[in-house]
Coordinates of C-alpha atoms in Angstrom, one line a residue:
X1 CA 0.0 0.0 0.0
X2 CA 1.8 3.1 -1.2
X3 CA -0.4 6.2 -1.2
X4 CA 2.5 8.7 -1.3
X5 CA 2.5 9.3 -5.1
X6 CA -1.1 10.5 -5.0
X7 CA -0.8 13.3 -2.6
X8 CA 2.7 14.6 -2.0
X9 CA 4.4 17.0 -4.3
X10 CA 6.6 15.5 -7.0
X11 CA 7.0 11.9 -6.0
X12 CA 4.9 10.9 -9.1
X13 CA 3.1 13.1 -11.4
X14 CA 0.0 12.0 -13.5
X15 CA 1.0 14.0 -16.5
X16 CA 0.6 13.9 -20.2
X17 CA 3.1 11.3 -21.5
X18 CA 4.0 13.3 -24.6
X19 CA 5.6 16.3 -22.9
X20 CA 9.3 16.5 -22.2
X21 CA 8.7 18.9 -19.3
X22 CA 6.7 16.3 -17.4
X23 CA 9.6 13.8 -17.5
X24 CA 12.1 16.5 -16.6
X25 CA 10.0 17.6 -13.6
X26 CA 9.6 14.0 -12.4
X27 CA 13.3 13.3 -12.8
X28 CA 14.2 16.5 -10.9
X29 CA 12.0 15.5 -8.0
X30 CA 13.1 11.9 -7.6
X31 CA 14.2 11.4 -4.0
X32 CA 17.3 9.2 -3.9
X33 CA 18.1 9.6 -0.2
X34 CA 15.6 8.6 2.5
X35 CA 15.8 10.2 5.9
X36 CA 14.4 7.8 8.6
X37 CA 13.3 8.0 12.2
X38 CA 11.7 5.7 14.8
X39 CA 8.3 5.9 16.4
X40 CA 8.6 6.2 20.2
X41 CA 4.9 6.5 21.2
X42 CA 1.4 7.0 19.8
X43 CA -1.1 9.0 21.8
X44 CA -4.4 9.3 20.0
X45 CA -3.6 10.5 16.5
X46 CA -0.3 12.1 17.5
X47 CA 2.9 10.2 16.8
X48 CA 6.0 11.1 18.8
X49 CA 9.2 10.0 17.1
X50 CA 13.0 10.3 17.3
X51 CA 13.7 11.9 13.9
X52 CA 13.5 12.2 11.0
X53 CA 15.1 15.5 10.1
X54 CA 12.1 17.5 8.7
X55 CA 10.2 20.7 8.8
X56 CA 6.6 21.8 9.8
X57 CA 4.1 20.6 7.2
X58 CA 6.3 17.9 5.7
X59 CA 4.7 14.6 4.9
X60 CA 6.2 11.4 6.3
X61 CA 5.5 7.7 5.4
X62 CA 5.2 5.3 8.3
X63 CA 6.4 1.8 7.6
X64 CA 6.0 -1.5 9.5
X65 CA 8.9 -3.5 10.9
X66 CA 8.6 -5.6 7.8
X67 CA 9.1 -2.5 5.6
X68 CA 5.4 -2.3 4.3
X69 CA 3.8 1.1 3.9
X70 CA 1.2 1.7 6.7
X71 CA 0.0 5.3 6.4
X72 CA 1.0 8.9 5.9
X73 CA 1.5 11.5 8.6
X74 CA 2.2 15.3 8.6
X75 CA 4.6 17.0 10.9
X76 CA 2.7 19.4 13.2
X77 CA 5.2 20.3 15.9
X78 CA 8.3 19.5 17.9
X79 CA 8.8 18.9 21.6
X80 CA 12.1 18.1 23.4
X81 CA 14.0 17.1 20.3
X82 CA 11.1 14.8 19.3
X83 CA 9.0 15.1 16.2
X84 CA 5.2 15.3 16.5
X85 CA 3.2 14.2 13.5
X86 CA -0.4 13.5 13.0
X87 CA -1.7 10.5 11.1
X88 CA -3.4 10.9 7.7
X89 CA -5.3 7.6 7.6
X90 CA -5.6 4.4 9.6
X91 CA -3.2 4.1 12.5
X92 CA -4.2 0.6 13.7
X93 CA -0.9 -1.1 12.8
X94 CA 1.5 1.7 13.9
X95 CA 3.5 0.9 17.0
X96 CA 6.8 1.7 18.8
X97 CA 9.7 0.9 16.6
X98 CA 7.9 1.6 13.3
X99 CA 10.0 3.4 10.8
X100 CA 9.0 6.9 9.8
X101 CA 10.5 8.2 6.6
X102 CA 10.6 11.9 5.7
X103 CA 9.6 12.8 2.1
X104 CA 10.8 16.4 2.3
X105 CA 7.7 17.6 0.6
X106 CA 4.3 19.0 1.6
X107 CA 0.8 17.9 0.7
X108 CA -0.1 18.8 -2.9
X109 CA -2.8 18.2 -5.4
X110 CA -2.9 17.6 -9.2
X111 CA -4.7 20.6 -10.7
X112 CA -6.1 21.1 -14.1
X113 CA -9.4 21.3 -16.1
X114 CA -9.5 17.5 -15.7
X115 CA -10.8 18.1 -12.2
X116 CA -14.1 19.4 -13.4
X117 CA -16.9 16.9 -12.7
X118 CA -14.8 14.9 -10.3
X119 CA -15.3 14.2 -6.6
X120 CA -12.1 13.8 -4.5
X121 CA -11.3 13.3 -0.9
X122 CA -9.4 15.5 1.6
X123 CA -6.1 14.3 0.3
X124 CA -6.9 14.8 -3.4
X125 CA -7.6 11.1 -4.2
X126 CA -10.6 10.3 -6.5
X127 CA -13.8 9.1 -4.8
X128 CA -16.1 8.7 -7.8
X129 CA -14.5 5.6 -9.3
X130 CA -13.7 7.4 -12.6
X131 CA -10.0 6.6 -12.5
X132 CA -6.9 8.6 -11.8
X133 CA -6.9 12.4 -12.4
X134 CA -4.4 13.1 -15.2
X135 CA -3.0 16.7 -15.2
X136 CA 0.1 18.6 -16.2
X137 CA 0.5 20.6 -12.9
X138 CA 0.9 19.8 -9.3
X139 CA 0.5 22.5 -6.6
X140 CA 1.2 22.6 -2.9
X141 CA -1.9 23.2 -0.8
X142 CA -0.1 25.9 1.1
X143 CA 0.2 29.3 -0.5
X144 CA 0.4 32.9 0.6
X145 CA -2.6 35.2 0.1
X146 CA -2.3 37.6 -2.9
X147 CA -0.6 41.0 -2.4
X148 CA -3.3 43.4 -1.3
X149 CA -2.1 46.0 -3.8
X150 CA -2.7 43.6 -6.7
X151 CA -6.3 42.8 -5.8
X152 CA -8.9 44.3 -8.1
X153 CA -11.8 46.2 -6.4
X154 CA -15.2 44.5 -6.3
X155 CA -17.0 46.3 -9.0
X156 CA -18.9 43.5 -10.9
X157 CA -21.8 41.5 -9.8
X158 CA -22.2 37.7 -9.9
X159 CA -25.6 36.1 -10.3
X160 CA -26.5 33.2 -7.9
X161 CA -29.7 32.2 -9.7
X162 CA -31.7 32.8 -6.5
X163 CA -33.9 35.9 -7.2
X164 CA -34.2 37.0 -3.6
X165 CA -30.4 37.1 -3.2
X166 CA -29.7 38.7 -6.5
X167 CA -32.3 41.4 -5.9
X168 CA -31.8 42.2 -2.2
X169 CA -28.4 40.8 -1.3
X170 CA -26.5 41.1 -4.6
X171 CA -23.1 39.5 -4.5
X172 CA -20.0 40.8 -6.2
X173 CA -17.2 38.9 -7.9
X174 CA -14.5 38.1 -5.3
X175 CA -16.8 38.9 -2.3
X176 CA -16.7 36.8 0.8
X177 CA -20.2 35.9 2.2
X178 CA -21.3 33.8 5.2
X179 CA -24.4 31.7 5.3
X180 CA -25.4 31.3 8.9
X181 CA -28.1 28.8 10.0
X182 CA -28.6 26.0 12.4
X183 CA -28.3 22.3 11.4
X184 CA -30.9 21.1 9.0
X185 CA -32.2 24.5 8.1
X186 CA -31.1 24.5 4.4
X187 CA -27.5 25.7 4.0
X188 CA -26.6 22.8 1.7
X189 CA -29.8 23.3 -0.3
X190 CA -28.9 27.0 -0.8
X191 CA -25.3 26.1 -1.9
X192 CA -26.7 23.5 -4.3
X193 CA -29.0 26.0 -5.9
X194 CA -26.2 28.5 -6.3
X195 CA -23.9 25.9 -7.8
X196 CA -26.5 25.0 -10.5
X197 CA -27.5 28.5 -11.4
X198 CA -24.6 30.8 -10.8
X199 CA -23.0 32.9 -13.5
X200 CA -19.5 31.9 -12.3
X201 CA -17.4 29.8 -14.6
X202 CA -16.4 27.1 -12.1
X203 CA -17.7 25.9 -8.7
X204 CA -15.3 24.5 -6.1
X205 CA -17.3 22.9 -3.3
X206 CA -15.7 21.6 0.0
X207 CA -17.9 19.4 2.2
X208 CA -16.0 19.4 5.5
X209 CA -17.2 17.1 8.3
X210 CA -20.4 16.1 6.6
X211 CA -22.2 12.9 7.5
X212 CA -21.5 10.2 4.9
X213 CA -25.1 9.8 3.9
X214 CA -25.4 13.6 3.3
X215 CA -22.7 13.6 0.6
X216 CA -24.7 11.4 -1.8
X217 CA -27.8 13.4 -1.1
X218 CA -26.0 16.6 -1.9
X219 CA -24.5 15.3 -5.1
X220 CA -27.7 13.7 -6.4
X221 CA -30.5 16.0 -5.1
X222 CA -28.9 19.5 -4.5
X223 CA -26.1 19.6 -7.1
X224 CA -27.3 17.4 -9.8
X225 CA -25.6 16.3 -13.0
X226 CA -25.7 19.8 -14.5
X227 CA -24.1 21.4 -11.5
X228 CA -21.5 18.7 -11.2
X229 CA -20.3 19.1 -14.8
X230 CA -18.7 22.5 -13.9
X231 CA -17.8 21.8 -10.3
X232 CA -15.0 20.2 -8.3
X233 CA -16.2 18.6 -5.1
X234 CA -13.8 17.9 -2.2
X235 CA -15.3 15.7 0.5
X236 CA -14.0 14.9 4.0
X237 CA -16.6 13.2 6.1
X238 CA -17.0 13.4 9.9
X239 CA -15.5 9.9 10.4
X240 CA -12.2 10.9 8.9
X241 CA -9.2 12.1 10.9
X242 CA -9.4 15.8 12.0
X243 CA -6.2 16.6 9.9
X244 CA -7.9 15.2 6.7
X245 CA -10.9 17.4 7.4
X246 CA -8.6 20.3 7.8
X247 CA -6.7 19.6 4.6
X248 CA -9.9 19.4 2.6
X249 CA -10.4 23.1 3.0
X250 CA -6.9 23.8 1.8
X251 CA -7.3 21.5 -1.1
X252 CA -10.4 23.3 -2.2
X253 CA -8.8 26.7 -2.0
X254 CA -5.8 25.5 -4.0
X255 CA -8.1 24.2 -6.8
X256 CA -10.0 27.5 -6.8
X257 CA -6.7 29.4 -7.1
X258 CA -5.7 27.4 -10.1
X259 CA -8.9 28.3 -12.0
X260 CA -8.6 31.9 -10.9
X261 CA -5.1 32.1 -12.2
X262 CA -6.4 30.8 -15.5
X263 CA -8.6 33.9 -15.8
X264 CA -11.9 32.3 -14.6
X265 CA -14.5 33.5 -12.1
X266 CA -14.7 30.9 -9.4
X267 CA -17.4 30.3 -6.8
X268 CA -15.8 28.6 -3.7
X269 CA -18.3 27.1 -1.4
X270 CA -17.4 25.5 2.0
X271 CA -19.8 23.8 4.3
X272 CA -18.9 24.4 7.0
X273 CA -16.3 26.8 8.5
X274 CA -17.5 25.8 11.9
X275 CA -16.5 22.2 11.4
X276 CA -13.2 23.4 9.9
X277 CA -12.5 25.4 13.1
X278 CA -13.4 22.3 15.2
X279 CA -11.0 20.2 13.2
X280 CA -8.1 22.6 13.8
X281 CA -9.1 22.8 17.5
X282 CA -8.8 19.0 17.7
X283 CA -5.3 19.2 16.2
X284 CA -4.2 22.0 18.5
X285 CA -5.5 20.3 21.6
X286 CA -3.8 17.0 20.6
X287 CA -0.3 18.6 20.4
X288 CA -0.7 20.5 23.7
X289 CA -1.9 24.0 22.7
X290 CA -3.7 25.8 25.5
X291 CA -7.5 26.2 25.0
X292 CA -9.0 29.7 24.9
X293 CA -12.5 30.9 24.1
X294 CA -14.9 27.9 23.8
X295 CA -11.9 25.6 23.9
X296 CA -10.5 26.9 20.6
X297 CA -6.7 26.9 20.5
X298 CA -4.6 29.9 19.3
X299 CA -3.8 28.0 16.0
X300 CA -7.5 28.3 15.0
X301 CA -7.4 32.1 15.0
X302 CA -4.1 32.0 13.1
X303 CA -5.2 29.5 10.5
X304 CA -8.6 31.0 9.5
X305 CA -7.4 34.3 8.1
X306 CA -4.5 32.7 6.3
X307 CA -6.9 30.4 4.5
X308 CA -9.8 32.8 3.9
X309 CA -7.6 35.6 2.7
X310 CA -6.4 33.5 -0.2
X311 CA -9.8 34.0 -1.9
X312 CA -10.9 37.2 -3.6
X313 CA -10.0 39.0 -6.8
X314 CA -6.6 38.9 -8.6
X315 CA -5.4 40.6 -11.7
X316 CA -6.6 37.7 -13.9
X317 CA -9.7 36.2 -12.2
X318 CA -11.8 36.1 -9.1
X319 CA -12.8 33.7 -6.3
X320 CA -16.2 34.4 -4.7
X321 CA -16.3 32.9 -1.2
X322 CA -19.5 31.4 0.2
X323 CA -19.0 29.8 3.6
X324 CA -21.6 28.0 5.6
X325 CA -21.6 28.3 9.4
X326 CA -23.8 27.0 12.2
X327 CA -25.8 29.9 13.6
X328 CA -27.5 30.6 16.9
X329 CA -29.9 28.2 18.5
X330 CA -33.5 28.7 19.5
X331 CA -32.7 29.5 23.1
X332 CA -30.2 32.3 22.0
X333 CA -32.9 33.8 19.8
X334 CA -35.4 33.7 22.6
X335 CA -33.0 35.8 24.8
X336 CA -33.4 38.7 22.4
X337 CA -29.7 39.3 22.2
X338 CA -28.0 40.5 19.1
X339 CA -24.5 39.8 17.7
X340 CA -21.7 38.1 19.6
X341 CA -23.2 38.7 23.0
X342 CA -25.7 35.8 22.6
X343 CA -24.1 33.5 20.0
X344 CA -22.5 31.2 22.5
X345 CA -25.2 30.3 25.1
X346 CA -28.3 31.8 26.6
X347 CA -27.5 34.2 29.4
X348 CA -27.8 33.1 33.0
X349 CA -30.9 35.2 33.8
X350 CA -32.9 33.5 31.0
X351 CA -31.7 30.1 32.0
X352 CA -32.8 30.5 35.6
X353 CA -36.1 32.2 34.5
X354 CA -36.9 29.2 32.3
X355 CA -36.2 26.8 35.2
X356 CA -38.6 28.8 37.4
X357 CA -41.3 28.8 34.7
X358 CA -41.4 32.5 34.3
X359 CA -40.6 32.2 30.6
X360 CA -43.1 30.4 28.5
X361 CA -42.5 28.9 25.0
X362 CA -38.9 29.9 25.0
X363 CA -39.7 33.7 25.2
X364 CA -38.3 36.0 27.8
X365 CA -40.6 37.9 30.2
X366 CA -41.3 41.5 29.7
X367 CA -39.2 42.4 32.7
X368 CA -36.3 40.5 31.2
X369 CA -36.6 42.3 27.9
X370 CA -36.9 45.7 29.6
X371 CA -33.8 45.0 31.6
X372 CA -31.8 44.2 28.5
X373 CA -33.1 47.3 26.8
X374 CA -32.3 49.6 29.8
X375 CA -28.9 48.0 30.4
X376 CA -29.3 48.4 34.1
X377 CA -29.2 45.8 36.9
X378 CA -32.8 45.0 36.8
X379 CA -33.8 41.5 37.8
X380 CA -36.2 39.2 36.0
X381 CA -39.7 38.6 37.3
X382 CA -39.5 36.7 40.6
X383 CA -35.9 37.7 41.4
X384 CA -32.8 36.0 40.3
X385 CA -29.4 37.4 39.3
X386 CA -29.2 40.8 37.7
X387 CA -29.4 41.3 34.0
X388 CA -26.1 42.2 32.4
X389 CA -25.5 45.7 31.1
X390 CA -24.2 46.0 27.6
X391 CA -24.0 48.7 25.0
X392 CA -24.6 48.1 21.3
X393 CA -24.0 44.8 19.5
X394 CA -20.3 44.2 20.1
X395 CA -19.2 46.5 22.8
X396 CA -18.9 43.9 25.5
X397 CA -20.6 43.6 28.9
X398 CA -20.5 45.8 32.0
X399 CA -22.3 45.6 35.3
X400 CA -22.5 43.3 38.2
X401 CA -23.2 40.1 36.1
X402 CA -21.1 38.7 33.2
X403 CA -22.3 36.0 30.8
X404 CA -20.6 32.7 31.2
X405 CA -17.9 31.9 28.6
X406 CA -17.8 35.5 27.4
X407 CA -15.0 37.7 28.5
X408 CA -14.9 41.5 28.9
X409 CA -14.8 43.3 25.5
X410 CA -15.8 40.4 23.3

């Protein structure tokens, strides 16, 4: 089992056989010297090894004691002269003493017009049974955002095919838009409608952390054959390792950048950014990062802008960015709060008022609403803790009571 040629840069290129450049590129990237290390321990999906000599983001191959390829891993950190890597696949046969071989290359994907109409996984491997993807170019999934001074302004509109959006919430080429809704409300349906009817040249759709049964439903019911013909779909289901779910988003962005560089208008759709952040949180917690707000690690807040800023306009084309995200729940809406103050959990006064029965049907009492409107230390009907004082939508919380899980100034 050797999966390395499919997903790391340069080991093997599925290229047109008639081009001399393809052979020269392959010859230039042949790795004649293997740098090895030994696995010391495996905790969860994190492998701690002595060696090999590698850098952050490098892909390594883990071999059994008999020399058989087991799975791939990516270097995610270092600790006390040990290499920390996370597994990209099944780790059931990895154990102490297993050999870990550095490839010296990062994750990459074959890019080209041959990707249109194809469904691939989070590592760039075909899922649709239509055979290997033959292209002339391989790109690393890691890239810097465009120079801000080279970005064209958003001056042209792009049609979504949904009249209410095109009329009231018109989108521009290269604009970033979020679709916020709870689970099962219709984010995937909306993305499918846009993919079928948009005026953009190409759709790149990333399904991150979706349930397995939902993938087929999206492809057959929401996207359909006509939408798939001009789309590239990258799928990383919820049962896959957190690192694979994370890389699916980078794969999708890299594919979108290829079509943008070819002068096309691209619609990049990701469902959902919430699951992407949760995948990065799992990676960060596994390697020992300290948790912050809602348990998210600092790497989450560093990763998101690096990825999302890669979309937008360039001198040649555009990437319109549509991201799905899980919105507020019913209890948060009942609290009557707006913006970030009430996106995490219902405030304590409403929780206690619900327990006392002073709130019926999930709606706050009049006193509770008035206390929020006044911003004073009024108490809900029947007593209880004071209502928090806050000014505006995002100005934070003041007063004698502070919402749980929300710090001053958020």
